Short mmCIF file of N, CA, C and O in Angstrom, two decimals:
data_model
loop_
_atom_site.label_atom_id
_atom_site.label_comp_id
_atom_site.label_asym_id
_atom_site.label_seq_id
_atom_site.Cartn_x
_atom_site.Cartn_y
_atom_site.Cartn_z
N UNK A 1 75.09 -61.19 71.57
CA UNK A 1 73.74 -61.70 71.80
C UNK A 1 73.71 -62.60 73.03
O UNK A 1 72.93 -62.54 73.99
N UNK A 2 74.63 -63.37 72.82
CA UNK A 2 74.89 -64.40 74.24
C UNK A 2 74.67 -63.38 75.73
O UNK A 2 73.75 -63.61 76.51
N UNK A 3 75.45 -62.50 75.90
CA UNK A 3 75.33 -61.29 76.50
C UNK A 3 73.87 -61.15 77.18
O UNK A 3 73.55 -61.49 78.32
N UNK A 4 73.21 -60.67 76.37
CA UNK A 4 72.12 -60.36 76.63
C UNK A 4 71.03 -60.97 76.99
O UNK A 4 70.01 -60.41 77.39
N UNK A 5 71.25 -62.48 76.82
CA UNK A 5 70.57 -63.56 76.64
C UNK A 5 71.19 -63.97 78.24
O UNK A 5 70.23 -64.21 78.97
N UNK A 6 72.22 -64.09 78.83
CA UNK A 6 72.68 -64.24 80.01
C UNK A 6 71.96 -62.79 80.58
O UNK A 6 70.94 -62.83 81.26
N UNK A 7 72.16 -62.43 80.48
CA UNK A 7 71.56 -61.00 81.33
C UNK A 7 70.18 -61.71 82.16
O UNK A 7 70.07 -62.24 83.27
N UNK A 8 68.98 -61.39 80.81
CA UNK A 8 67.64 -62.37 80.91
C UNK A 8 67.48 -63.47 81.97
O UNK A 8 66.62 -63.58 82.85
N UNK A 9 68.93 -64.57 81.55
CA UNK A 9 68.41 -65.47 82.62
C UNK A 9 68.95 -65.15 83.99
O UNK A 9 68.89 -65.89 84.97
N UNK A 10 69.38 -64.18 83.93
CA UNK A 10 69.89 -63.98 85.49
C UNK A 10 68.70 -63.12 86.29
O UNK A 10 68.12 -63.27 87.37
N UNK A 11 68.62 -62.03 85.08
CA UNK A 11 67.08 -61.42 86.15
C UNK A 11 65.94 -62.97 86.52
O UNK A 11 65.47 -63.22 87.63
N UNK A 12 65.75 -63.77 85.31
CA UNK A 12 64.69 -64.97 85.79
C UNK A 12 65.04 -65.87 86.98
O UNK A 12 64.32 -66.21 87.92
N UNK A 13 66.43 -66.19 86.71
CA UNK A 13 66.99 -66.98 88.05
C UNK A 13 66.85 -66.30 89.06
O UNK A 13 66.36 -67.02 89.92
N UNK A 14 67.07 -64.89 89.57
CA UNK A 14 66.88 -63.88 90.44
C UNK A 14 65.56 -64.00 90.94
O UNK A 14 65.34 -64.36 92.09
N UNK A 15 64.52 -63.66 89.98
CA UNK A 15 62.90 -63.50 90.52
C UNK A 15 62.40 -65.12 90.98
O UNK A 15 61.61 -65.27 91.91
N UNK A 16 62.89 -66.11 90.31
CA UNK A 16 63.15 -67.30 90.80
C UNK A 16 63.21 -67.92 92.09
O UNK A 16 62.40 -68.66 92.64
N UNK A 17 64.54 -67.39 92.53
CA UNK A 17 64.82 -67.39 93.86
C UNK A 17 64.31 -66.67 94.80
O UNK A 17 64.42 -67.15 95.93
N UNK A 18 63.75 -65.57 94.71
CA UNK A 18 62.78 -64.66 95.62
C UNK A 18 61.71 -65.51 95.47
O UNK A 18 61.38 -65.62 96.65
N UNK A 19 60.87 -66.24 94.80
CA UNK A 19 59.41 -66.77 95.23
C UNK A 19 60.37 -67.99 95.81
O UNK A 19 59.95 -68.42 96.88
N UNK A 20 61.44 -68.55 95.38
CA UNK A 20 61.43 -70.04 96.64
C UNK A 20 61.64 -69.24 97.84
O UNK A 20 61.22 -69.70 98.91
N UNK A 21 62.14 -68.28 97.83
CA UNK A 21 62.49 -68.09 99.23
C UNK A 21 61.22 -67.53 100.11
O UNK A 21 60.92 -67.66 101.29
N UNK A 22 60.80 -67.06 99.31
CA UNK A 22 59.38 -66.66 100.07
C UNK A 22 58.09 -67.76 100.16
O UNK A 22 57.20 -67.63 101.00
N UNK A 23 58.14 -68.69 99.33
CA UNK A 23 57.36 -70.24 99.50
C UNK A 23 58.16 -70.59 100.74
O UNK A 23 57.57 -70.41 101.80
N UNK A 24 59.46 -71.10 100.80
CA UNK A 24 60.31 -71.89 101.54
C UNK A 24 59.64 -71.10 102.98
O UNK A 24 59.11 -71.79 103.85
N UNK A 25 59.75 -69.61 103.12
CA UNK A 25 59.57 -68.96 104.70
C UNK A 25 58.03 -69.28 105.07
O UNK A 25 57.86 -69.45 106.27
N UNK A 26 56.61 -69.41 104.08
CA UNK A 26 55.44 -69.62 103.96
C UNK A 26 55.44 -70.69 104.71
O UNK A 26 54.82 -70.85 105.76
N UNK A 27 56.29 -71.57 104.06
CA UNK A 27 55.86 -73.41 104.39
C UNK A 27 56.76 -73.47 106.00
O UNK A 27 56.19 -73.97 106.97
N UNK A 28 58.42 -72.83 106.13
CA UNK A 28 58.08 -72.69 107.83
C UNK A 28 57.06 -72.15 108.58
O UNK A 28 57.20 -72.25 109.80
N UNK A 29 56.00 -71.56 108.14
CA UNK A 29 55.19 -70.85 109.29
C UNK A 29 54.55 -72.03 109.58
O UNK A 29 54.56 -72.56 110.69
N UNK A 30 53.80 -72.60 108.24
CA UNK A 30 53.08 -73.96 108.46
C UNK A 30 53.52 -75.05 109.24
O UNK A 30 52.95 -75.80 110.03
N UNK A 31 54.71 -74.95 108.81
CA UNK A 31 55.03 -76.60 109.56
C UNK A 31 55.52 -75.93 111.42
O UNK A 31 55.49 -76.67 112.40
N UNK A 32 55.88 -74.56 111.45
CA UNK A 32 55.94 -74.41 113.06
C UNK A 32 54.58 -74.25 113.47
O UNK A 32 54.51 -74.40 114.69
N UNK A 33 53.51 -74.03 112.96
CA UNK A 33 52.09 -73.94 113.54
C UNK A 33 51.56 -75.10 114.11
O UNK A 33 51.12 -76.16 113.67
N UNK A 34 51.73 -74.59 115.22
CA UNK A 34 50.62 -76.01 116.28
C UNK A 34 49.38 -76.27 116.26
O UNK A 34 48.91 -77.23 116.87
N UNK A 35 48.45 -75.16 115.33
CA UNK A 35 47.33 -75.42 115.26
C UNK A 35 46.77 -76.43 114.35
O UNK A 35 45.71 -77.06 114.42
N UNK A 36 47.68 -76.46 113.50
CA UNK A 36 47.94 -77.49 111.89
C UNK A 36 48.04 -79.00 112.22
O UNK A 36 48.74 -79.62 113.01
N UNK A 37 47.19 -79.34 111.43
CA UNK A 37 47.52 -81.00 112.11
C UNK A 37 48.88 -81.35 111.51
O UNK A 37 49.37 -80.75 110.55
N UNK A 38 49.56 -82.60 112.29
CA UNK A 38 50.49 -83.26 112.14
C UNK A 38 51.33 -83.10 110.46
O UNK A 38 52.45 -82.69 110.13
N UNK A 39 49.69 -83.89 109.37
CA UNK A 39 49.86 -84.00 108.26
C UNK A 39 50.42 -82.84 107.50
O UNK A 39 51.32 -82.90 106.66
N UNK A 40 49.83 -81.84 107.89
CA UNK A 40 50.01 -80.96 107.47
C UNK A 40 51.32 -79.94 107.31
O UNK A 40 51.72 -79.23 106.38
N UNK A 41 51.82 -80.20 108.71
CA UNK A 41 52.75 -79.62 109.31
C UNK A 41 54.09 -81.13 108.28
O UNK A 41 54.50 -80.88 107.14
N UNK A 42 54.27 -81.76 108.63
CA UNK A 42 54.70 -82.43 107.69
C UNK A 42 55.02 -82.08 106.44
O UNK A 42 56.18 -82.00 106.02
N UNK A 43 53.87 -81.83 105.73
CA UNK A 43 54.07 -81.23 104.37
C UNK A 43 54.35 -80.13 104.04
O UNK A 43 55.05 -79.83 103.07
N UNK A 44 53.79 -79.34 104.89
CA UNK A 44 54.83 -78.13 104.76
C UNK A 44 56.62 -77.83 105.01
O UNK A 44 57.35 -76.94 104.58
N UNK A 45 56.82 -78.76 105.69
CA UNK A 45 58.29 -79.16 105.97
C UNK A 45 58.75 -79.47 104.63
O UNK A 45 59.30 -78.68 103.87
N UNK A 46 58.49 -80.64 104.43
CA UNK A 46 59.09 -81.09 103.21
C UNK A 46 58.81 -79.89 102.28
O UNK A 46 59.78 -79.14 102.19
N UNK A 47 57.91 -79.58 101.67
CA UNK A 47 57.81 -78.34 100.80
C UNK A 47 58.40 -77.37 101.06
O UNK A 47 58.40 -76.52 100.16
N UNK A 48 59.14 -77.03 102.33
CA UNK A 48 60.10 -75.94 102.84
C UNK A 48 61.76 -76.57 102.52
O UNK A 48 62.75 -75.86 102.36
N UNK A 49 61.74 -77.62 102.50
CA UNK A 49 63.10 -78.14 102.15
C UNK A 49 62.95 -78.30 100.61
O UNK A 49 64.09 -78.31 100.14
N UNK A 50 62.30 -78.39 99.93
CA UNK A 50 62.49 -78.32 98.35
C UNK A 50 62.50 -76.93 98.07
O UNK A 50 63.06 -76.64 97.01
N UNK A 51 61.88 -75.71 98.95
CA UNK A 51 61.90 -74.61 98.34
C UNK A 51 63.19 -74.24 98.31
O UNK A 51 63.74 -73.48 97.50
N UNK A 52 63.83 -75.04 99.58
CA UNK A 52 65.40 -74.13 99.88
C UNK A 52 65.89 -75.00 98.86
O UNK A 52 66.12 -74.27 97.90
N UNK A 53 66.03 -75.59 98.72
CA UNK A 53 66.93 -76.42 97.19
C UNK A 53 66.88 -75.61 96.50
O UNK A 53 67.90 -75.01 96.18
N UNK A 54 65.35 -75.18 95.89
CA UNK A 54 65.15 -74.63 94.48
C UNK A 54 65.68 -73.34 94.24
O UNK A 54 66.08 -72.90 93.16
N UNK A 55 65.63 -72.59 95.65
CA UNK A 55 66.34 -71.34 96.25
C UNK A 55 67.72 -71.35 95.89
O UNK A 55 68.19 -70.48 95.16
N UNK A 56 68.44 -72.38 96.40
CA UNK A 56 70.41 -72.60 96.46
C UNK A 56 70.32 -73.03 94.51
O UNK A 56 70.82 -72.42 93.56
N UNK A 57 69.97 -73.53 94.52
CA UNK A 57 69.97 -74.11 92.81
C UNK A 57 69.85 -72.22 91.84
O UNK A 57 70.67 -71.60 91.17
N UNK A 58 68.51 -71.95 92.22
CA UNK A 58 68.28 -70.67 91.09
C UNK A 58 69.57 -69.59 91.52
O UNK A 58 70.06 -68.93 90.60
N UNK A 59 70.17 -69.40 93.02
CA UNK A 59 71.16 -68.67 93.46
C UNK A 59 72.25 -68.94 92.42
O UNK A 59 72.53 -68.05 91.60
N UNK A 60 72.90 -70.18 92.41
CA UNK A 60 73.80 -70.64 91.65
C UNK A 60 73.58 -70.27 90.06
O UNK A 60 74.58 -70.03 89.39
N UNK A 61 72.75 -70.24 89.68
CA UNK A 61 72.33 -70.31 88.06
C UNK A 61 72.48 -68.87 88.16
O UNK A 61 73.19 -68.27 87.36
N UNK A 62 71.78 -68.20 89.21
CA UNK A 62 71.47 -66.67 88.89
C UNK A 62 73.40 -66.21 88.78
O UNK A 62 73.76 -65.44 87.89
N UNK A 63 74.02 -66.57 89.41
CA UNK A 63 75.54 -66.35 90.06
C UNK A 63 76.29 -66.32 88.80
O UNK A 63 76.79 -65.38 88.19
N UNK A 64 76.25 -68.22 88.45
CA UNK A 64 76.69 -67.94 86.87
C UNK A 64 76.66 -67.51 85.33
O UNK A 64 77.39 -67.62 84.34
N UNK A 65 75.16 -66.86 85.74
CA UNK A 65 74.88 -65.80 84.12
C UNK A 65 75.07 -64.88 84.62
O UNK A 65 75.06 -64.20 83.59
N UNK A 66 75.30 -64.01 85.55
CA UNK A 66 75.64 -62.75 86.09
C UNK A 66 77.16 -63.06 85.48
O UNK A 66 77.34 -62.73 84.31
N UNK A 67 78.00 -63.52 86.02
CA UNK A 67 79.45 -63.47 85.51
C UNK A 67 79.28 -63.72 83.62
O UNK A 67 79.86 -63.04 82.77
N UNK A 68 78.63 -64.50 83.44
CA UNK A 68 79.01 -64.45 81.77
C UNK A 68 78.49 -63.84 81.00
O UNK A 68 78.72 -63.98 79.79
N UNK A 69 77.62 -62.98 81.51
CA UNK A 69 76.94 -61.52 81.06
C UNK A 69 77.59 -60.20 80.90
O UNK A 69 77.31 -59.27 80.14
N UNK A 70 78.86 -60.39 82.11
CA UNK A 70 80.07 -59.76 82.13
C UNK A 70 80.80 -59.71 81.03
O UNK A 70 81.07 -58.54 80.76
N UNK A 71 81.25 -60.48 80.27
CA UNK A 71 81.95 -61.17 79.55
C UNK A 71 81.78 -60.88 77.68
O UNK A 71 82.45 -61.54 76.89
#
């Protein structure tokens, strides 16, 4: 059961990491856009550096239920 239950969270950690990574590339367009005010561009930065966290974090999680799904 464990098995299978690792399986699960690896596809979720997986689909996980595809929306940070695709938020994270969103929020660079914003924060390289010169048309964007300052503020803005700002916040999209920072929101591009939490996506990549959340990105390296769900990678890792996805990494280690893949191996104990093996198992």
């Amino acid at each position: 059961m464990d098995t299978v239950k690792n399986a699960a969270n690896y596809v979720g950690d997986t689909v996980q990491q595809g929306l940070s990574g695709a938020s994270k590339e969103a929020n660079k367009s914003v924060a390289k856009d010169s048309d964007a005010s300052i503020g803005t561009r700002a916040s999209a930065a920072k929101d591009a550096v939490g996506d990549k966290m959340d990105e390296t974090s769900n990678s890792a999680s996805a990494s280690v239920n893949k191996e104990a799904a093996k198992h």
